[in-house]
Phi, psi and omega in degrees: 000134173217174214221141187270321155219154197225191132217143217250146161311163176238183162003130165270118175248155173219113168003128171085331198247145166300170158218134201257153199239145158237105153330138172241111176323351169276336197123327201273318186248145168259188185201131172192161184246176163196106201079217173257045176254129196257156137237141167238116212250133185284122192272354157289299182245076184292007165284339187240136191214135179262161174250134192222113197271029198233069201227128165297321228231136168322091170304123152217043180195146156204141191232145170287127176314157142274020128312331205087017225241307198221138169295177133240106190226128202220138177217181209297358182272006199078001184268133147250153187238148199236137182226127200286156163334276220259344161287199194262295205298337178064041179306159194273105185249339163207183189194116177238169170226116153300326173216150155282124181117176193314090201301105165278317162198182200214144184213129154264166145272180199282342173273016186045038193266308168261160165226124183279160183197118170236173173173212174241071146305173194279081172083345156230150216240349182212168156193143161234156189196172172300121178260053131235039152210325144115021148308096190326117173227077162139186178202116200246111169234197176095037185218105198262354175219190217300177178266114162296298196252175175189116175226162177216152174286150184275010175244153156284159331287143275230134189221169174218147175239091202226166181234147213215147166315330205271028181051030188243160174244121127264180176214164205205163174234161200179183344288150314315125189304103191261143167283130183240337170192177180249093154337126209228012175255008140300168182217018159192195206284119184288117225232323190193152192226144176198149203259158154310184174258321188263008159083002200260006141231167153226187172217162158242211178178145186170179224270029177242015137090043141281134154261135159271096194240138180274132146316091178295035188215314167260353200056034195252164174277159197244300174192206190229206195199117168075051158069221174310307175257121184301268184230160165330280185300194182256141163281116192236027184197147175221157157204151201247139193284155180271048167260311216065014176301319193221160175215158182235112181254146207247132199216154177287024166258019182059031197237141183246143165238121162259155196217152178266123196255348176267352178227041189045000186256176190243132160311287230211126214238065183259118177302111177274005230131152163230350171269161238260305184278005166258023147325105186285103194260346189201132190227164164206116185277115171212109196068235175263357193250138161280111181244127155241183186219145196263174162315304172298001140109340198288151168245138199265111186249122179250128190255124183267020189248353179224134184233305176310342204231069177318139189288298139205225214193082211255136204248176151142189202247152184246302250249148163295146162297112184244349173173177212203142147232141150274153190196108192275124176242132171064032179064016183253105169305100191251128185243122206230097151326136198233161195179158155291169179266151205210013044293299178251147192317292224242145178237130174267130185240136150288135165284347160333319187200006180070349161315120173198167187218174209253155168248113212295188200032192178304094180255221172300143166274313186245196191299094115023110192231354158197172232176115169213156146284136183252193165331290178281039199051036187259132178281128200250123134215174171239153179236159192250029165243029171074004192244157189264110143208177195251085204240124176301145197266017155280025173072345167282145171276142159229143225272348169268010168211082184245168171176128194278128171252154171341304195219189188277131153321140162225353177215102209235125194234171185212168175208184201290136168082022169073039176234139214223140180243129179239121169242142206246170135327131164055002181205143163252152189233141170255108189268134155237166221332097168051050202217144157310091159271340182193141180227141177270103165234191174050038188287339186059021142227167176269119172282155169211354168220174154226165149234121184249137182281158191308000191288305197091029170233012161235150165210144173266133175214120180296163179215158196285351193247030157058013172252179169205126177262175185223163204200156181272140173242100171215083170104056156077001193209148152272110187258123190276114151011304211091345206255141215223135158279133161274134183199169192289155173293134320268141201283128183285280218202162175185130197212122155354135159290168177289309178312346173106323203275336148233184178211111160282106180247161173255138179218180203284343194261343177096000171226202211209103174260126192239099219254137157275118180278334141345301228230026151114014161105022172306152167276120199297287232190154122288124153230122183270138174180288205295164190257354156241192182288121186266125169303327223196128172231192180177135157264240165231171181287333187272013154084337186230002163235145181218165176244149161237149183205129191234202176300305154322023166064326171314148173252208205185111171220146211222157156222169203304316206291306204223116172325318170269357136307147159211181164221151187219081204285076187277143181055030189315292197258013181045102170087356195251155167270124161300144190264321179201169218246161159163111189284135187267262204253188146254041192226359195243112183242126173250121135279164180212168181193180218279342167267040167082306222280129180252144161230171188236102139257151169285145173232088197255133192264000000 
């Protein structure tokens, strides 16, 4: 299996916190993390991107040397770590911890030789030092509470700058870096500091919606950019055009400003929004491109000449992947994602090209936890905001064909002729067009998964207690069988061949049981392989291949006839376990898995 494409999660966003972006002195890439990730993402082609897994810990800032040479990369434990570029592997060349606790931002200098380091440590908020030995050339005090920012010029002689909760800026000269005064004319939380490309200013910025400029050489204050106010809101990121003429600020008033910095006023005004997630935390001028970034995680290419007109918009979960589904419409392949919600839950992708979007209205409040398609052309999901809903995949939600169940869904399957299986805590529910019909409570086991064969006249239900009873579907009520499948505690996952001829189950033992229903459900096939629990089985369009994918990050594709084939997708999303499975043709497998990311692999047999 290789995989053709992938698309990458985007920005871990957090109310309130800045995100801070890393520029690549050539131009070409941009940087940012998520979770315990760096990406580096091509700002031309934002398909294409690396990932970079090898931070114990939540990454949460990584910046480029200027040389172009090396990565800087820092998360809440205080390490950073500095890495090459220009291999595949991103070998490791030094690891330091300056302080314990959280790296907020990272700064070099221009011979790419030193590093600034701020954060919240344990009673130090900073440090800079040589990054190949990591010997302290300075002392960044004068601050009493954490260090947001850190920026330093780029010119000799070498000034440092930093900004702070404790609503204050300093600055300091160097090397070795000495403090020389405090900036006191904020009145909140200083949020971001940033020097010009020609060294001849810095500004500051914070959540009292001021920008502030400085003499990037003496530090004196010069003025300010918009009078009294930047923007409405608190400002929580700035970034300078490589002219050094104009900078562009990104503010919770859900608004990017671009400013003319010599004659202090803002050009240009771009509206993101009106909702709470279109709240801007983060920008970058590089090159020609304005980029910002929203609370939702979205990344924003801003034209500064159509301000009313993003140029475009790269969507896509900040958030774990919890399903998946495909679906061919007009001879066009679509894959549709279930995640929290950041605005929205749920997302449609071309398998084609990976291009995709959020699904407009109201959707689910909490996480989306399975995804199937009916009949009617319908998205079927359940959520763990207890509701059932039905969305025409003509991408709107509608707020009437929502359903509140008793209790929370964990599972939900559909068959021919509008019928829909909800398996709930403690309860199973049977709906046929989007309606409640018939319900199973007092069951004396705990259900965890369901299935109905294609017939629409069986249903299957796994129980934490490794068994899976079959129940009669007739006329709108379930009827119980007598008949019980045995599989080790607890059936994981389980899912029909399309054709009607088998049932694949997953269990608690690490293996993949394959029951032939023809012949009363005799066991066909075992498959021995994960070193953990398979989570997710999904079969293939041809009937005679299925994928499994468990907590061992492994994926699996097995076929029915011999037990001892396989293919073997090890470390499919690196270091995260894929959550769900779901074939385009048969030879096309999409995953998705808990580091946000859906990939589309080939699978040539």
């Amino acid at each position: 299996g290789w995989s053709p494409y992938e698309v990458t999660c985007l920005p871990q966003m957090e109310r309130g916190v800045a995100k801070v972006i890393g520029g690549d002195p050539k131009g070409n890439n941009f940087l940012y993390t998520n979770g315990k990730s760096v990406i580096i993402r091509n700002i031309e082609n934002p398909a294409i991107a690396e990932i970079y897994t090898e931070h114990g810990h939540q990454v949460t800032v990584a910046k480029y040397a200027p040389s172009g040479f090396y990565i800087a990369s820092g998360d809440v434990a205080g390490k950073i770590r500095i890495w090459d570029t220009t291999q595949k592997e991103h070998l490791l060349k030094y690891e330091y911890t300056p302080f314990s606790g959280k790296i907020k931002d990272i700064a070099w200098t221009e011979d790419s030789k030193r590093l600034a380091v701020v954060g919240e440590g344990r009673g130090k908020f900073g440090a800079v030092f040589l990054w190949d030995t990591g010997s302290s050339v300075g002392d960044v005090s004068g601050h009493s509470k954490l260090i947001n920012s850190v920026d330093i010029r780029q010119q000799r002689p070498y000034r440092l700058a930093t900004a702070s909760d404790d609503t204050c800026g300093c600055f300091f000269e160097g090397p070795p870096f000495k403090f020389k005064f405090t900036i006191k004319e904020h009145n909140q939380f200083v949020n971001c500091v940033r020097f010009s490309p020609d060294g001849n200013h810095f500004v500051t910025a914070g959540a009292d919606g001021q920008i502030l400029v400085f003499d990037g050489k003496t530090g004196e204050r010069i003025g300010s950019l918009g009078g009294e106010k930047a923007h409405k809101g608190g400002i929580y990121a700035v970034s300078w055009s490589p002219d050094s003429a104009q900078l562009i600020s990104a503010s919770g008033d859900k608004t990017v400003k671009l400013w003319d910095v010599g004659t202090g006023t803002s050009v240009t005004t771009f509206d993101m929004g009106t909702d709470v997630t279109d709240q801007q935390l983060g920008c970058l001028w590089q090159k020609d491109h304005l980029v910002s970034i929203s609370l939702s995680g979205y990344i924003n290419y801003l034209d500064k000449n159509k301000p009313d007109r993003l140029i475009r918009v790269i969507k896509g979960h900040s958030k774990a992947i919890q399903c998946l589904t495909v679906h061919k419409r007009d001879g066009k392949s679509y894959i549709y994602s279930g995640s929290f919600p950041q605005p929205s839950a749920s997302h449609y992708w071309d398998a084609d090209t990976g291009d995709n979007d959020c699904f407009l209205g109201k959707g689910h409040t909490n996480q989306v936890t399975k995804m199937v398609i009916n009949d009617s052309e319908e998205l079927v999901t359940c959520s763990m905001d207890d509701t059932l809903r039905y969305t025409n995949i003509k991408k709107e939600y509608s707020a009437s064909d929502v359903l509140k169940m008793d209790f929370q869904p964990k599972s939900v399957s559909v068959a021919v002729g509008g019928v829909s299986l909800a398996v709930c805590i403690g309860q199973v529910v049977l709906l046929k067009d989007k309606k409640k019909v018939f319900t199973l409570d007092n069951l004396g086991f705990e259900p965890e998964t369901g299935a109905i064969h294609p017939s629409g006249t069986t249903v299957a239900v796994g129980g934490s207690d490794g068994k899976i009873r079959l129940y009669s579907l007739q006329s709108n009520t379930l009827k119980d069988e007598g008949k019980i499948l045995v599989v080790q505690e607890p059936v994981t996952d389980m899912s029909f061949s399309n054709d009607g001829a088998y049932l694949a189950v997953g269990d608690g033992m690490k293996v993949v049981t394959v029951f032939s229903v023809a012949d009363n459900y005799v066991v066909k096939n075992q498959y021995h392989g994960h070193h953990a629990r398979p989570v997710t089985l999904a079969w293939s369009p041809d009937n005679e291949h299925f994928a499994s994918a468990g907590m061992d990050m492994m994926v699996y594709v097995w076929t029915v006839q011999d037990s001892e084939w396989r293919i073997k997708i090890a470390d499919a999303h690196r270091l995260h376990h894929v959550s769900a499975l779901a074939w385009i043709d048969p030879h096309t497998l999409v995953t998705t898995s808990h580091d946000a990311s859906v990939k589309v692999w080939t699978i040539l047999f």
